[in-house]
mmCIF file of C-alpha atoms and ligand atoms in Angstrom:
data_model
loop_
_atom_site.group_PDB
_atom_site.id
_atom_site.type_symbol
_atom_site.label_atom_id
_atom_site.label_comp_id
_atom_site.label_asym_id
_atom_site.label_seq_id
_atom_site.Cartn_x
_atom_site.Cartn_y
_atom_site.Cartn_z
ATOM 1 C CA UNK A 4 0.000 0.000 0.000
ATOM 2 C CA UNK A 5 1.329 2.947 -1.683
ATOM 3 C CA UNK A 6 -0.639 6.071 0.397
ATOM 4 C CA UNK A 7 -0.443 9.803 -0.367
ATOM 5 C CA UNK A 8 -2.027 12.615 1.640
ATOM 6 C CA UNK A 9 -2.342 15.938 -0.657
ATOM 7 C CA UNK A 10 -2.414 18.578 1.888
ATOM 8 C CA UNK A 11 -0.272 17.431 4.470
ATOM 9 C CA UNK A 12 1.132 20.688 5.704
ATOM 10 C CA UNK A 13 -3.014 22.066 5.885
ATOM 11 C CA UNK A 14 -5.152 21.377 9.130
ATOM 12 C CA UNK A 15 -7.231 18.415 7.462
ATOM 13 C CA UNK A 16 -4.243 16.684 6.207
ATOM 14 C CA UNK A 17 -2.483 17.602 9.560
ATOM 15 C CA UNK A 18 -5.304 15.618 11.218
ATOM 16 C CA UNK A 19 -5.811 12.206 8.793
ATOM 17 C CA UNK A 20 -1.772 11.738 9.812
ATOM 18 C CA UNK A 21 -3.235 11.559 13.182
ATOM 19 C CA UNK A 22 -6.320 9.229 12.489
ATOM 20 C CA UNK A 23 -3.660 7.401 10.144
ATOM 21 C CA UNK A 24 -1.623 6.382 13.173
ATOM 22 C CA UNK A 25 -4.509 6.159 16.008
ATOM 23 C CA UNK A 26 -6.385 3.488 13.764
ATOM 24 C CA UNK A 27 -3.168 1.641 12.914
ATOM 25 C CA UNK A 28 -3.776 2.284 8.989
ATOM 26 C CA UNK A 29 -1.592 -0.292 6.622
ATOM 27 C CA UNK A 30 0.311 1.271 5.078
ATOM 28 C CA UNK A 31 4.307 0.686 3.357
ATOM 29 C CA UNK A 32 5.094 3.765 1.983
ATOM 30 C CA UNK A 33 3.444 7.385 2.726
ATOM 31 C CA UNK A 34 3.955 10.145 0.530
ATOM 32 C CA UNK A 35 3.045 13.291 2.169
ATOM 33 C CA UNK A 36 2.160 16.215 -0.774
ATOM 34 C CA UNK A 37 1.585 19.490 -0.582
ATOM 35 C CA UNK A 38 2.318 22.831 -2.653
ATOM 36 C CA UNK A 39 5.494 23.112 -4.728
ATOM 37 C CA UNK A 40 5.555 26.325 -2.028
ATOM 38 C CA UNK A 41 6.172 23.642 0.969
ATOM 39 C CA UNK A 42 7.996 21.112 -1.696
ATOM 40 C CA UNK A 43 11.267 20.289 0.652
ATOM 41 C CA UNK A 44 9.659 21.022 3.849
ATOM 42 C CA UNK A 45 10.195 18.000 6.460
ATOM 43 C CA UNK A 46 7.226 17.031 8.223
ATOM 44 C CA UNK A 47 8.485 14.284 11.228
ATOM 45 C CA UNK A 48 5.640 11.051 11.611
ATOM 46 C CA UNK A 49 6.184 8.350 13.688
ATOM 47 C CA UNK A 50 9.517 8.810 14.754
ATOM 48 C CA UNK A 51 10.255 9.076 11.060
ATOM 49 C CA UNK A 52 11.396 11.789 8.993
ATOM 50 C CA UNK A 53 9.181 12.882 5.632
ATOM 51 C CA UNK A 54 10.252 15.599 2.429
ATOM 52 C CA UNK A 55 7.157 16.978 1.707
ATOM 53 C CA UNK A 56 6.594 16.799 -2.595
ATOM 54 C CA UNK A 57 4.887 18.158 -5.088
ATOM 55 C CA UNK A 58 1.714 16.995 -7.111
ATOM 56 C CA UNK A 59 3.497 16.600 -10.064
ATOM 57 C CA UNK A 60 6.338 14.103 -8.128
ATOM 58 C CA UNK A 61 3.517 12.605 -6.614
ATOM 59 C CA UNK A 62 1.643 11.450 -9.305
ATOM 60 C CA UNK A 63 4.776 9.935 -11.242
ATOM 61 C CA UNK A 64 5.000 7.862 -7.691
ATOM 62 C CA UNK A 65 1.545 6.068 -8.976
ATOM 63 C CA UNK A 66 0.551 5.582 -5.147
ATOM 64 C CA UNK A 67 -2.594 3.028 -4.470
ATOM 65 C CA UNK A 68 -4.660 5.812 -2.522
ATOM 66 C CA UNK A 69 -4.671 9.322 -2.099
ATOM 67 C CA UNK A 70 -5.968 11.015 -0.072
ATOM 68 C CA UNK A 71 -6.911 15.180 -1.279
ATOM 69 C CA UNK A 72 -7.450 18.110 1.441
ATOM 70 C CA UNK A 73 -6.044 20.739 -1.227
ATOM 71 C CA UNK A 74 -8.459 22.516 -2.098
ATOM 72 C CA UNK A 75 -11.482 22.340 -4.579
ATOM 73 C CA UNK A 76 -9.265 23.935 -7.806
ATOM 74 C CA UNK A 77 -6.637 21.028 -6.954
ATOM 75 C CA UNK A 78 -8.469 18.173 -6.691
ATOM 76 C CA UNK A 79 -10.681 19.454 -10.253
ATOM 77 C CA UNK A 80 -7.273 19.211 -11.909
ATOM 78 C CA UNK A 81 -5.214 16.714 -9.988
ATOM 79 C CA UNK A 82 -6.843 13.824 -9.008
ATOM 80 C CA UNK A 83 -8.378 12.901 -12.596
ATOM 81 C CA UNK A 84 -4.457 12.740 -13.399
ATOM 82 C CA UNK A 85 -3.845 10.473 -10.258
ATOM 83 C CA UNK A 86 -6.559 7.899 -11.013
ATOM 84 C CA UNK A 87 -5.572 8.181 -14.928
ATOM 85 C CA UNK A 88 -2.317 6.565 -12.898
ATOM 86 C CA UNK A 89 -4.337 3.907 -11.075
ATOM 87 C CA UNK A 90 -4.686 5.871 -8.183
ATOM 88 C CA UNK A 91 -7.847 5.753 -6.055
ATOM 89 C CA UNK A 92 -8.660 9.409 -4.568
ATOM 90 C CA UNK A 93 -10.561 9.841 -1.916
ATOM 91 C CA UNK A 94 -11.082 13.759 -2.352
ATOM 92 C CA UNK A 95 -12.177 16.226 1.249
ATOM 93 C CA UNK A 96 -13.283 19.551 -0.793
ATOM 94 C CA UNK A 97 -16.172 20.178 -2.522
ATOM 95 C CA UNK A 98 -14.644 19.502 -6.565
ATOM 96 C CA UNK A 99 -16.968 16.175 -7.353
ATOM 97 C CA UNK A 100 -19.553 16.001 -4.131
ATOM 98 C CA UNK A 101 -22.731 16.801 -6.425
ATOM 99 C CA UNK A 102 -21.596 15.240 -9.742
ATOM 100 C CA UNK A 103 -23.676 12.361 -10.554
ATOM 101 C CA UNK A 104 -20.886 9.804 -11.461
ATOM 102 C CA UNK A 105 -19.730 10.113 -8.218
ATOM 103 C CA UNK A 106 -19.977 8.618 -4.596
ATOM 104 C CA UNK A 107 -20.625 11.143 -1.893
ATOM 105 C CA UNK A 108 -19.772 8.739 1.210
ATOM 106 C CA UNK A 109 -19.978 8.124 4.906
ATOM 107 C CA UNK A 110 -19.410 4.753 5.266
ATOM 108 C CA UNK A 111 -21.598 3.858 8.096
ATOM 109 C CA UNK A 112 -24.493 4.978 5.885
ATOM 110 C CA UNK A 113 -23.632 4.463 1.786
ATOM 111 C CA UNK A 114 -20.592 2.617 2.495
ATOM 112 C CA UNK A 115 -22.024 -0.478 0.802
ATOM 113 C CA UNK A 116 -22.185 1.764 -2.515
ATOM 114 C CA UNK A 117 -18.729 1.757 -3.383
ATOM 115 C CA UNK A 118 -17.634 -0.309 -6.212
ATOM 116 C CA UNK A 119 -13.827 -1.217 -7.310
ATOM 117 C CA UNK A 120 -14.604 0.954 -10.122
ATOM 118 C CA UNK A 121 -15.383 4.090 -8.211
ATOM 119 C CA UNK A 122 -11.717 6.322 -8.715
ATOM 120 C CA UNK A 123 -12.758 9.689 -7.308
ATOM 121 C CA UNK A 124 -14.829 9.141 -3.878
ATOM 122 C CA UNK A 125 -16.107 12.090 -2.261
ATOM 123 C CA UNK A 126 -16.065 12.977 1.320
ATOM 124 C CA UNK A 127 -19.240 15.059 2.246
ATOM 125 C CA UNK A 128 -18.864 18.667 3.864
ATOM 126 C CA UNK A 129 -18.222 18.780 7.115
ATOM 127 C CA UNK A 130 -21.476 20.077 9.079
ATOM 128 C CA UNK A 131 -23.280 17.727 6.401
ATOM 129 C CA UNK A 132 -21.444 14.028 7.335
ATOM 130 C CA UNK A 133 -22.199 14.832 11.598
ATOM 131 C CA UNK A 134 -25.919 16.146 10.751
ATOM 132 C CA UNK A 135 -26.560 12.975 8.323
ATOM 133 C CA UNK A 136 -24.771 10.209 10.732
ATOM 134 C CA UNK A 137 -27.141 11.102 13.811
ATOM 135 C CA UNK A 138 -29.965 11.782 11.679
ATOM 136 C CA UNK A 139 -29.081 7.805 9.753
ATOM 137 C CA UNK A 140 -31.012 5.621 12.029
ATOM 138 C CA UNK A 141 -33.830 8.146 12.856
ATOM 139 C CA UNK A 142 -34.460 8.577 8.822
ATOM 140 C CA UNK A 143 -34.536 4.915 8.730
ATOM 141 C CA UNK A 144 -36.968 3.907 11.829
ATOM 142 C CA UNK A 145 -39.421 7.523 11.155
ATOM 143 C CA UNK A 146 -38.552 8.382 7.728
ATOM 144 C CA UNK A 147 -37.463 12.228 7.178
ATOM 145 C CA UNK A 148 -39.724 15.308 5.861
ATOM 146 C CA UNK A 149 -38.221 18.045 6.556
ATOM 147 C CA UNK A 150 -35.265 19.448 8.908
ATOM 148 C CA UNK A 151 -34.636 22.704 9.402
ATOM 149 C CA UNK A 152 -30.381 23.561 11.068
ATOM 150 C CA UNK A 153 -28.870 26.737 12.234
ATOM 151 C CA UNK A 154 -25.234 25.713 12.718
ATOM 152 C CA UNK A 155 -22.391 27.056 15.047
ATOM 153 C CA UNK A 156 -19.048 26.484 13.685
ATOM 154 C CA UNK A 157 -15.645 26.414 14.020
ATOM 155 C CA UNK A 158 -12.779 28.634 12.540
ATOM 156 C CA UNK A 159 -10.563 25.240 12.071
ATOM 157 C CA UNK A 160 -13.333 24.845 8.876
ATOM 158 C CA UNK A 161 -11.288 27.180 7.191
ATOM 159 C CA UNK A 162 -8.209 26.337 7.375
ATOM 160 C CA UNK A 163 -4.999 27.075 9.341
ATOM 161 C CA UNK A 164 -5.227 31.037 7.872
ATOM 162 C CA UNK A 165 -8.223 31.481 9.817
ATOM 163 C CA UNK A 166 -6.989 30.073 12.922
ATOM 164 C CA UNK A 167 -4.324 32.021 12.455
ATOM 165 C CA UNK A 168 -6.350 35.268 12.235
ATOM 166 C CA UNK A 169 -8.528 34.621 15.329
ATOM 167 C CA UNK A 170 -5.408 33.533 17.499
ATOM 168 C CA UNK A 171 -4.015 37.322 16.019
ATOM 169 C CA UNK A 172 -7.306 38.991 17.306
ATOM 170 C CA UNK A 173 -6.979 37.497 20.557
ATOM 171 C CA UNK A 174 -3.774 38.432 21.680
ATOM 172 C CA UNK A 175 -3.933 42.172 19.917
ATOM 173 C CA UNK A 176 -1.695 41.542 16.793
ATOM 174 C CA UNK A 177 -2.669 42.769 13.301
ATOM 175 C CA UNK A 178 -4.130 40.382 11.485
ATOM 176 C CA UNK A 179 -3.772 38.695 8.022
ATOM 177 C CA UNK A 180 -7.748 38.692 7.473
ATOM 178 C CA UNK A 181 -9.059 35.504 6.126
ATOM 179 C CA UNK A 182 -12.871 36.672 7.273
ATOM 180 C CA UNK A 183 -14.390 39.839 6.084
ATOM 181 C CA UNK A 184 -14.630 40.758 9.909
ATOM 182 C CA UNK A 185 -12.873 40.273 12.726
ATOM 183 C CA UNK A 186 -13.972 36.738 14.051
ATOM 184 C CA UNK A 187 -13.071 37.248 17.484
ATOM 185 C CA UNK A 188 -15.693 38.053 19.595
ATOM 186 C CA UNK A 189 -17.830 38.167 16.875
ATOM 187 C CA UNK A 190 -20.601 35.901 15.082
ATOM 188 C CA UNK A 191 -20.824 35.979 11.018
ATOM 189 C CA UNK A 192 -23.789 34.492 9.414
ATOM 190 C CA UNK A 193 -21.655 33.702 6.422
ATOM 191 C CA UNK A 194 -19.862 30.715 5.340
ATOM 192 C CA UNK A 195 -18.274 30.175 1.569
ATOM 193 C CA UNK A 196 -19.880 32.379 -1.010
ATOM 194 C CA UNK A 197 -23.705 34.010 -1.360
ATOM 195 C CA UNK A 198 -25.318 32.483 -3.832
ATOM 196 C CA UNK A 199 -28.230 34.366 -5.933
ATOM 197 C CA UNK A 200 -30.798 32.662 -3.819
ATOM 198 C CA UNK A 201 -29.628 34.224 -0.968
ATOM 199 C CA UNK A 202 -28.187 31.073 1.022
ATOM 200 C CA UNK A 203 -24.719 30.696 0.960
ATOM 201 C CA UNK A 204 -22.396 27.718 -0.821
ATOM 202 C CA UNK A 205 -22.265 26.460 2.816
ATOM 203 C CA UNK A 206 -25.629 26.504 3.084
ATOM 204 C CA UNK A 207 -26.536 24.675 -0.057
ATOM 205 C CA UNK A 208 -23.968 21.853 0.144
ATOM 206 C CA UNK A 209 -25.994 20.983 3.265
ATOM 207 C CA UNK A 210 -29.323 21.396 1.382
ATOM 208 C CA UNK A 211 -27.754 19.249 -1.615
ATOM 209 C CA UNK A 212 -25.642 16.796 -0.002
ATOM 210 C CA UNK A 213 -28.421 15.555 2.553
ATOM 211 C CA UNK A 214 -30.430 14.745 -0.258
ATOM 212 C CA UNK A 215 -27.632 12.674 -2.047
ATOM 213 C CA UNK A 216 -26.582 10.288 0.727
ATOM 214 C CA UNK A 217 -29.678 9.734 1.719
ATOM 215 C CA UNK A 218 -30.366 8.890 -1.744
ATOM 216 C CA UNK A 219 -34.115 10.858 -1.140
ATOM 217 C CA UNK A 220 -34.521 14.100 -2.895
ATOM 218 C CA UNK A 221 -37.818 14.477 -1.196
ATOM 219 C CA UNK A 222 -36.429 14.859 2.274
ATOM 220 C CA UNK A 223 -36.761 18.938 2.519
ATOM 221 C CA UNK A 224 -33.395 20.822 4.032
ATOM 222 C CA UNK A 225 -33.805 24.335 4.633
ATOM 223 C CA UNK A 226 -30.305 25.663 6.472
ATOM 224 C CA UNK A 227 -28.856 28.892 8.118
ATOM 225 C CA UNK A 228 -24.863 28.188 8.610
ATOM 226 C CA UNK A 229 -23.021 30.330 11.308
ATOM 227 C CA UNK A 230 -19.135 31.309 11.815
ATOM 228 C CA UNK A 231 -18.262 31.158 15.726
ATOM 229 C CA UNK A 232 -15.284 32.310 17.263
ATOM 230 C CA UNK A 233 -14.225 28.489 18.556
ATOM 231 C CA UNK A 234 -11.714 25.635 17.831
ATOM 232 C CA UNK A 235 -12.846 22.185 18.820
ATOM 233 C CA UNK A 236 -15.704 21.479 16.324
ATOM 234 C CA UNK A 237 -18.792 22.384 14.778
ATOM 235 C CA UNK A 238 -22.375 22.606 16.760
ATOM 236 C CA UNK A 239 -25.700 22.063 14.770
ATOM 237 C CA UNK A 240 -29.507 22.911 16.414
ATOM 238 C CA UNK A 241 -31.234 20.217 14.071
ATOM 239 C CA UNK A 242 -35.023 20.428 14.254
ATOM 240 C CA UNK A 243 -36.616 17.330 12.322
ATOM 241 C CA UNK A 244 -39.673 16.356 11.664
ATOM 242 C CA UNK A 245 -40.849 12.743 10.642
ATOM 243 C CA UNK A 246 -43.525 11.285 8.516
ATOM 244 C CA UNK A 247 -44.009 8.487 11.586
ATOM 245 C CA UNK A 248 -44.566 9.454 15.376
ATOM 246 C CA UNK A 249 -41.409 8.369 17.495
ATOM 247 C CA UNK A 250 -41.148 7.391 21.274
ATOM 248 C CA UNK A 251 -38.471 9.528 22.724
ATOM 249 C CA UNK A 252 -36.844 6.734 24.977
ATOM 250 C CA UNK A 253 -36.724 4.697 21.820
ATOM 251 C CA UNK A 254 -35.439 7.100 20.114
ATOM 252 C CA UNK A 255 -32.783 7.458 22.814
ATOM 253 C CA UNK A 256 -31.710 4.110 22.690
ATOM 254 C CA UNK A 257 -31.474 3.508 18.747
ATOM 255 C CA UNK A 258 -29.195 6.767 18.761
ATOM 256 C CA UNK A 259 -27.109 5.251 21.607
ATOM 257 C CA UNK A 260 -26.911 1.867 19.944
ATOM 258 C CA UNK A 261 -25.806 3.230 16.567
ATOM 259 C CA UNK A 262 -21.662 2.930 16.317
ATOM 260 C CA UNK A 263 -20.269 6.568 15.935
ATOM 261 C CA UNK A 264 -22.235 8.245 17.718
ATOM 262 C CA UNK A 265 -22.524 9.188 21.777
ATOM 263 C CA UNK A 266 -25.547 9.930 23.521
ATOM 264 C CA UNK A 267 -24.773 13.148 26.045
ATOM 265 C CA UNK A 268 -28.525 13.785 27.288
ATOM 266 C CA UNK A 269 -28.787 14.661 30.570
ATOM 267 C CA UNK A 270 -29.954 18.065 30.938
ATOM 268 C CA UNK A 271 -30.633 17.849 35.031
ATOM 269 C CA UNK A 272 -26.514 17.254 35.436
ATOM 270 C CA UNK A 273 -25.588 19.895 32.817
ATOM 271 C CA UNK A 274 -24.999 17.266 30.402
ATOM 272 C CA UNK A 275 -24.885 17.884 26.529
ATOM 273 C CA UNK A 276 -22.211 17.832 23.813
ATOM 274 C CA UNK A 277 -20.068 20.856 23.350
ATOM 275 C CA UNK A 278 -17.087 21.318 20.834
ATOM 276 C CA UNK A 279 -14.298 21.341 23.653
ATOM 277 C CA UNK A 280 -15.582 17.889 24.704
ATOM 278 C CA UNK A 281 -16.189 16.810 20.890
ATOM 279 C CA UNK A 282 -12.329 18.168 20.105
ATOM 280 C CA UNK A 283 -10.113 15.297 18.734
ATOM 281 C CA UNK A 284 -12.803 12.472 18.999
ATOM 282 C CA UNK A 285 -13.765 10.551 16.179
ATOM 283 C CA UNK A 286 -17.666 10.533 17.340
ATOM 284 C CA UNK A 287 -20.705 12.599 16.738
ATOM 285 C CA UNK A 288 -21.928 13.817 19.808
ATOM 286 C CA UNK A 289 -25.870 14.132 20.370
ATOM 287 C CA UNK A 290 -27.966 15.661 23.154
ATOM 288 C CA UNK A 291 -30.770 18.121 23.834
ATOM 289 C CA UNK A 292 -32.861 15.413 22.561
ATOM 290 C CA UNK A 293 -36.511 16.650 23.172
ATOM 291 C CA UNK A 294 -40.251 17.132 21.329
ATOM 292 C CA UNK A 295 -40.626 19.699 19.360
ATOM 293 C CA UNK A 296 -44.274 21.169 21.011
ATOM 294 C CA UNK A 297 -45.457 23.418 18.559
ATOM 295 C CA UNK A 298 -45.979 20.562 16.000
ATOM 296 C CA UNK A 299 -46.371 16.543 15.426
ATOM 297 C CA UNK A 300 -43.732 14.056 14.809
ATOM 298 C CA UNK A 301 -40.906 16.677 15.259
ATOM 299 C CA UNK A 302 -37.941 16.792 16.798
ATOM 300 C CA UNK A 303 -35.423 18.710 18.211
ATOM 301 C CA UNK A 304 -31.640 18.317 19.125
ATOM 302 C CA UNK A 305 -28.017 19.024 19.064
ATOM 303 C CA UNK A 306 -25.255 17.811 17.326
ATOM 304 C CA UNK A 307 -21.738 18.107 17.796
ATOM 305 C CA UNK A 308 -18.326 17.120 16.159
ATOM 306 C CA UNK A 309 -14.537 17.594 15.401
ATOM 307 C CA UNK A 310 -15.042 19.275 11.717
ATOM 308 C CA UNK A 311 -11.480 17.982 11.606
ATOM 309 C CA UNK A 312 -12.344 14.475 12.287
ATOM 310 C CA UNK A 313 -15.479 12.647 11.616
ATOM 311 C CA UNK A 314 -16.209 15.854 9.339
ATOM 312 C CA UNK A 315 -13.044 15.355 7.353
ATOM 313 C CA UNK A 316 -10.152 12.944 8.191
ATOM 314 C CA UNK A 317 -11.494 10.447 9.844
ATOM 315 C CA UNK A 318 -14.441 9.859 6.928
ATOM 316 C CA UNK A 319 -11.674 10.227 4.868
ATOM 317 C CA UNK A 320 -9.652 7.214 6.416
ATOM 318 C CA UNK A 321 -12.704 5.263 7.082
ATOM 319 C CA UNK A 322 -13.389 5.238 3.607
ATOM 320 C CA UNK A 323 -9.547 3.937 3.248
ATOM 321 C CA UNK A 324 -10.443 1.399 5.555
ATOM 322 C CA UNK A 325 -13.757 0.196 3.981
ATOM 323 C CA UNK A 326 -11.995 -0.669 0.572
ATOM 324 C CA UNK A 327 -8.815 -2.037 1.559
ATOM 325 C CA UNK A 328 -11.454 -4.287 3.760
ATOM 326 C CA UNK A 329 -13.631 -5.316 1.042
ATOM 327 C CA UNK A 330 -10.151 -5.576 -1.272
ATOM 328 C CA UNK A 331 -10.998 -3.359 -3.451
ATOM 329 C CA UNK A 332 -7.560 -1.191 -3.039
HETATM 330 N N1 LIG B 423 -11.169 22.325 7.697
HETATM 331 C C1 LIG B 423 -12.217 21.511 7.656
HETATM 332 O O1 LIG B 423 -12.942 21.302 8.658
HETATM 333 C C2 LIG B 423 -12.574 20.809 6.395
HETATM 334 C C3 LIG B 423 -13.580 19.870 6.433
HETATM 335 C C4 LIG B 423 -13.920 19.177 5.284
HETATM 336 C C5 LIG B 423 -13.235 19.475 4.132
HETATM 337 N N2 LIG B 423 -12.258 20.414 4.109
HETATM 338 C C6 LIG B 423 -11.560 20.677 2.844
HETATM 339 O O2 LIG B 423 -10.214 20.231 2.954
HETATM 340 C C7 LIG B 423 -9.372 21.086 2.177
HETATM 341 C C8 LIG B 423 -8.243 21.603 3.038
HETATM 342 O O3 LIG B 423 -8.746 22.289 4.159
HETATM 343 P P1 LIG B 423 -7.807 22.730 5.379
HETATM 344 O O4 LIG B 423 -8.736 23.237 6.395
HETATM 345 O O5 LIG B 423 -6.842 21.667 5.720
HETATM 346 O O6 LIG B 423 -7.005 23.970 4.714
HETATM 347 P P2 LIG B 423 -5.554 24.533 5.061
HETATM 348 O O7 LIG B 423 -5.230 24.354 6.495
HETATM 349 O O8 LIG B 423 -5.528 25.909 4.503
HETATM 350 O O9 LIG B 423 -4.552 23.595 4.213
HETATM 351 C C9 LIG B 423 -4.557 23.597 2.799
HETATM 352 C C10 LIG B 423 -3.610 22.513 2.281
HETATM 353 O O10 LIG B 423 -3.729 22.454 0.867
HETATM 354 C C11 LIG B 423 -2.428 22.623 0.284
HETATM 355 N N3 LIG B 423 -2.532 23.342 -0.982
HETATM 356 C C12 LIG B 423 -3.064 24.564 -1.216
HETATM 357 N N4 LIG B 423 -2.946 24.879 -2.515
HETATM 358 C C13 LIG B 423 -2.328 23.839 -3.111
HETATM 359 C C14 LIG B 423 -1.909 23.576 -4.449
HETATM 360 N N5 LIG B 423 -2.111 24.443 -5.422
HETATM 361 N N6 LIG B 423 -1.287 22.393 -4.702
HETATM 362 C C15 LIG B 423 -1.062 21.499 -3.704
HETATM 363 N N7 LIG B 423 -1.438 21.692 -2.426
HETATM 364 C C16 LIG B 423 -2.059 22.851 -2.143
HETATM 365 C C17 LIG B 423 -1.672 23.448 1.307
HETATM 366 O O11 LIG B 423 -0.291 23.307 1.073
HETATM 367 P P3 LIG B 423 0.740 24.515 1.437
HETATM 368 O O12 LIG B 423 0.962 24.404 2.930
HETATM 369 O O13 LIG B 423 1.937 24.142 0.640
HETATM 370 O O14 LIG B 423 0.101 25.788 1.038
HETATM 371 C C18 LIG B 423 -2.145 22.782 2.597
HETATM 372 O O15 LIG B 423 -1.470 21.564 2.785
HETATM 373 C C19 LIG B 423 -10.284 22.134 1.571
HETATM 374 O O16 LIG B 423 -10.665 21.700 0.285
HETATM 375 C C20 LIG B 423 -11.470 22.146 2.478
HETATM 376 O O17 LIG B 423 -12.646 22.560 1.842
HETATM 377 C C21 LIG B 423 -11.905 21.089 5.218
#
């Protein structure tokens, strides 16, 4: 197993190094690829020492997987040349989510999709894989209508710039903005790019994404998403109603017996998920789990994950995982 990670020196590709080595990934040779900008750079792993490469180098290296947090303008031009190479690319930015020869995976849910003839996989956005893996065995036992999310999320969603921007603001440095406003302190009801309906790109890969790995474009998504000034992972108020009624202890208990996902629901000790709690965990924390009383069948709650993990690198590696297990890699 031949492995490259495109992005290595970035926050995502930072993090699947991690995962890599916490889930004991297979691997004999690791190529770790980033911009000819960091091409030399030396990036220690393991005890071992790596020279960060270029795409081009990378490519002529024909590696079994890669894995692409680059960027949506380098994965559109780079990884059809790496699986013209025999490469399989599992790709984290938004290049080939919505095209229709595509997969747009989280294993625990379309896993089962993938075929040995599937070259580019996607990995979903972020707030869209931790919304869709609680929501999973609810859709399947109630059936979805219609959810409605307001999200809360992290500056690590945008990369180490913006990180580096609110870290600026908060000790009283000039900073290299990466927002359009200070983030510190601050709340912006703006993530990626308006579009002319008035939602943002954000906004509308949630819409569009939902509706793809569920493989249901009738479920309806309307979202709001939100910029907070925090680290540890994204936060999503999900209100969702159901075509069926649902018993809330049931409901409880399928959430807590689904694998990936943590039940913290116990409002009289203060307990509920939060981002600092969420922060380097592979799981997708739920709580706040109560009826919504203004209307039937409905739902509310609140969901919570690492952006950087189950949101990026650790899908990401699961997917790794799913098709060297079924040999398909
Ligand atoms: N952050 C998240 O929570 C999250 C979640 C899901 C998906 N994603 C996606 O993952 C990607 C990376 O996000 P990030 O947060 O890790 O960003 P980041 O911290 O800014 O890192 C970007 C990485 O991409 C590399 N890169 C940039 N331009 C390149 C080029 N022309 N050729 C080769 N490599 C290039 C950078 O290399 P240099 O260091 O050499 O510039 C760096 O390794 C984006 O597509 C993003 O949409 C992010």
């Amino acid at each position: 197993m031949k492995l490259a990670v495109v992005g290595a020196t970035g926050l995502v590709g930072s993090e699947i190094l991690e995962v890599l080595g916490e889930h004991n990934f297979p691997f004999d040779e690791l190529l770790l690829v980033a911009s000819e900008r960091s091409a030399g750079k030396k990036i220690a792993y393991k005890g071992k020492e790596y020279t960060v490469i270029g795409l081009k180098q990378a490519v002529a290296e024909k590696p079994d997987v890669a894995i692409f947090s680059a960027g949506g303008g380098t994965s559109l031009e780079w990884a059809p040349q790496f699986s013209e190479a025999g490469t399989i690319v599992i790709d984290n930015s938004s290049a080939w989510r919505m095209d229709p020869s595509k997969k747009l995976v989280v294993p625990e849910i379309n896993g089962k999709s993938l075929r040995i003839d599937d070259r580019i996989i996607a990995n979903p956005n972020c707030s869209t894989i931790q919304m869709v893996l609680a929501l999973a065995p609810l859709h399947e036992k109630y059936g979805i209508k219609r959810i409605v999310v307001s999200t809360y999320q992290s500056v690590t969603g945008t990369g180490k710039d913006a990180v580096d921007q609110m870290m600026a603001e908060r000790s009283g440095e000039t900073a290299k903005m990466v927002y359009p406003y200070k983030i510190d302190l601050n709340v912006l009801p703006h993530i990626d790019v308006f579009q002319e309906n008035g939602y943002t790109k954000e906004e509308m890969k949630m819409i569009n994404e939902t509706k793809k790995i569920f493989e249901d474009d009738s479920i309806q998504v309307t979202a709001t998403a939100v910029r907070i000034p925090v680290m540890g992972g994204h936060s999503e108020a999900v209100n969702v109603e159901f075509h069926k009624d649902f018993d809330l202890t049931e409901l409880r208990a399928l959430l807590s017996n689904t694998p990936g996902i943590i039940v913290e629901d116990d409002p009289a000790n203060n307990i509920y998920p939060m981002p600092l709690n969420a922060h380097k965990k592979d799981e997708v924390f739920v709580g706040r789990l109560r009826r919504d009383e203004t209307q039937a069948n409905t739902l509310n709650m609140w969901i919570v994950a690492d952006n950087l993990r189950k949101g990026a690198a650790t899908n990401a590696v699961q997917i790794a995982e799913y098709l060297l297990e079924h040999s398909m890699v």
